[in-house]
């Protein structure tokens, strides 16, 4: 489909649709696309015009919106319903924004940033399996103020907050605070077959004792920041960590818990 589209009222999309690169989508305030289960909306568009915190997509079941071939660089979880009130679970919206990057084996136009626009509570792991995908925020204040960008764990015990898996090229996290609370285990896990992960300007707080599924040795009185794990069947290569800080007297900023060869450059991180 071609030509600019003005979405002035909410619609339910019940069939697959594809929008070309000459299309711009203009969403009026309050207007949403509800994508029925099993339907794929492929929006290879030049731009989407909607406020970053305005929900414009509502997904039913396996319905999905794909933006990987679009010219849009910044993907806003608010478009999928993230509210950033530090208590409502925003994990589903954040994961939907990540999933919109599309097939990991396909070409992605303009590396995508999933922008966390405020204090987001998450009750499930934020999973990145898309190359050229960066989770990013607008920074954070040096106190407990609700201003700034962060991910705060409200989910089950002994669960990783953010996981990067099976990615070759350009995935990472930057400009954000990660707060574990009483239940989270590792703040960030890089697992399986990953090449080119980066973490820059990340502040990790309140990540407590925990063991991920598959761990064979308990880690007592130890906080984990970024853990590299996996079997010898995959790769860990060309990773870059800069200005990553983790709070706590018994904390590990970076832990290598892997039988793989791991190649990591670390600068200014504690």
Tab-separated table of N, CA, C and O in Angstrom, residues 177 203-207 223-224 245-252 270:
chain	number	residue	atom	x	y	z
A	177	UNK	N	19.260	2.994	33.883
A	177	UNK	CA	19.456	2.354	35.188
A	177	UNK	C	18.649	1.062	35.226
A	177	UNK	O	17.535	1.001	34.701
A	203	UNK	N	23.751	1.870	34.930
A	203	UNK	CA	23.894	1.826	36.385
A	203	UNK	C	22.987	0.714	36.909
A	203	UNK	O	21.764	0.778	36.735
A	204	UNK	N	23.577	-0.282	37.548
A	204	UNK	CA	22.836	-1.457	38.022
A	204	UNK	C	22.737	-1.394	39.542
A	204	UNK	O	23.741	-1.226	40.236
A	205	UNK	N	21.503	-1.519	40.053
A	205	UNK	CA	21.259	-1.423	41.488
A	205	UNK	C	20.390	-2.582	41.965
A	205	UNK	O	19.551	-3.089	41.232
A	206	UNK	N	20.577	-2.959	43.229
A	206	UNK	CA	19.666	-3.857	43.933
A	206	UNK	C	19.470	-5.201	43.222
A	206	UNK	O	18.357	-5.709	43.148
A	207	UNK	N	20.541	-5.751	42.694
A	207	UNK	CA	20.463	-7.097	42.133
A	207	UNK	C	20.988	-8.051	43.193
A	207	UNK	O	22.144	-7.978	43.582
A	223	UNK	N	26.139	-10.172	43.978
A	223	UNK	CA	25.266	-9.520	43.005
A	223	UNK	C	25.925	-9.606	41.642
A	223	UNK	O	27.125	-9.388	41.511
A	224	UNK	N	25.139	-9.899	40.621
A	224	UNK	CA	25.669	-10.013	39.271
A	224	UNK	C	25.153	-8.857	38.423
A	224	UNK	O	23.971	-8.554	38.431
A	245	UNK	N	28.282	0.591	35.968
A	245	UNK	CA	28.490	0.599	37.412
A	245	UNK	C	27.464	-0.293	38.081
A	245	UNK	O	26.294	-0.282	37.723
A	246	UNK	N	27.903	-1.086	39.071
A	246	UNK	CA	26.981	-1.890	39.861
A	246	UNK	C	27.207	-1.577	41.326
A	246	UNK	O	28.347	-1.503	41.793
A	247	UNK	N	26.126	-1.328	42.073
A	247	UNK	CA	26.210	-1.019	43.492
A	247	UNK	C	26.289	-2.287	44.320
A	247	UNK	O	25.715	-3.318	43.966
A	248	UNK	N	26.949	-2.191	45.475
A	248	UNK	CA	26.970	-3.302	46.423
A	248	UNK	C	28.372	-3.767	46.717
A	248	UNK	O	29.203	-3.918	45.811
A	249	UNK	N	28.681	-4.055	48.000
A	249	UNK	CA	30.039	-4.439	48.393
A	249	UNK	C	30.449	-5.813	47.913
A	249	UNK	O	31.635	-6.131	47.877
A	250	UNK	N	29.506	-6.673	47.559
A	250	UNK	CA	29.853	-8.021	47.088
A	250	UNK	C	29.374	-8.216	45.659
A	250	UNK	O	28.915	-9.279	45.284
A	251	UNK	N	29.480	-7.172	44.874
A	251	UNK	CA	28.922	-7.204	43.524
A	251	UNK	C	29.974	-7.583	42.492
A	251	UNK	O	31.146	-7.261	42.629
A	252	UNK	N	29.540	-8.268	41.459
A	252	UNK	CA	30.350	-8.512	40.268
A	252	UNK	C	29.753	-7.707	39.126
A	252	UNK	O	28.604	-7.913	38.759
A	270	UNK	N	32.883	-0.685	37.069
A	270	UNK	CA	33.155	-1.234	38.396
A	270	UNK	C	31.942	-1.998	38.888
A	270	UNK	O	30.827	-1.760	38.453
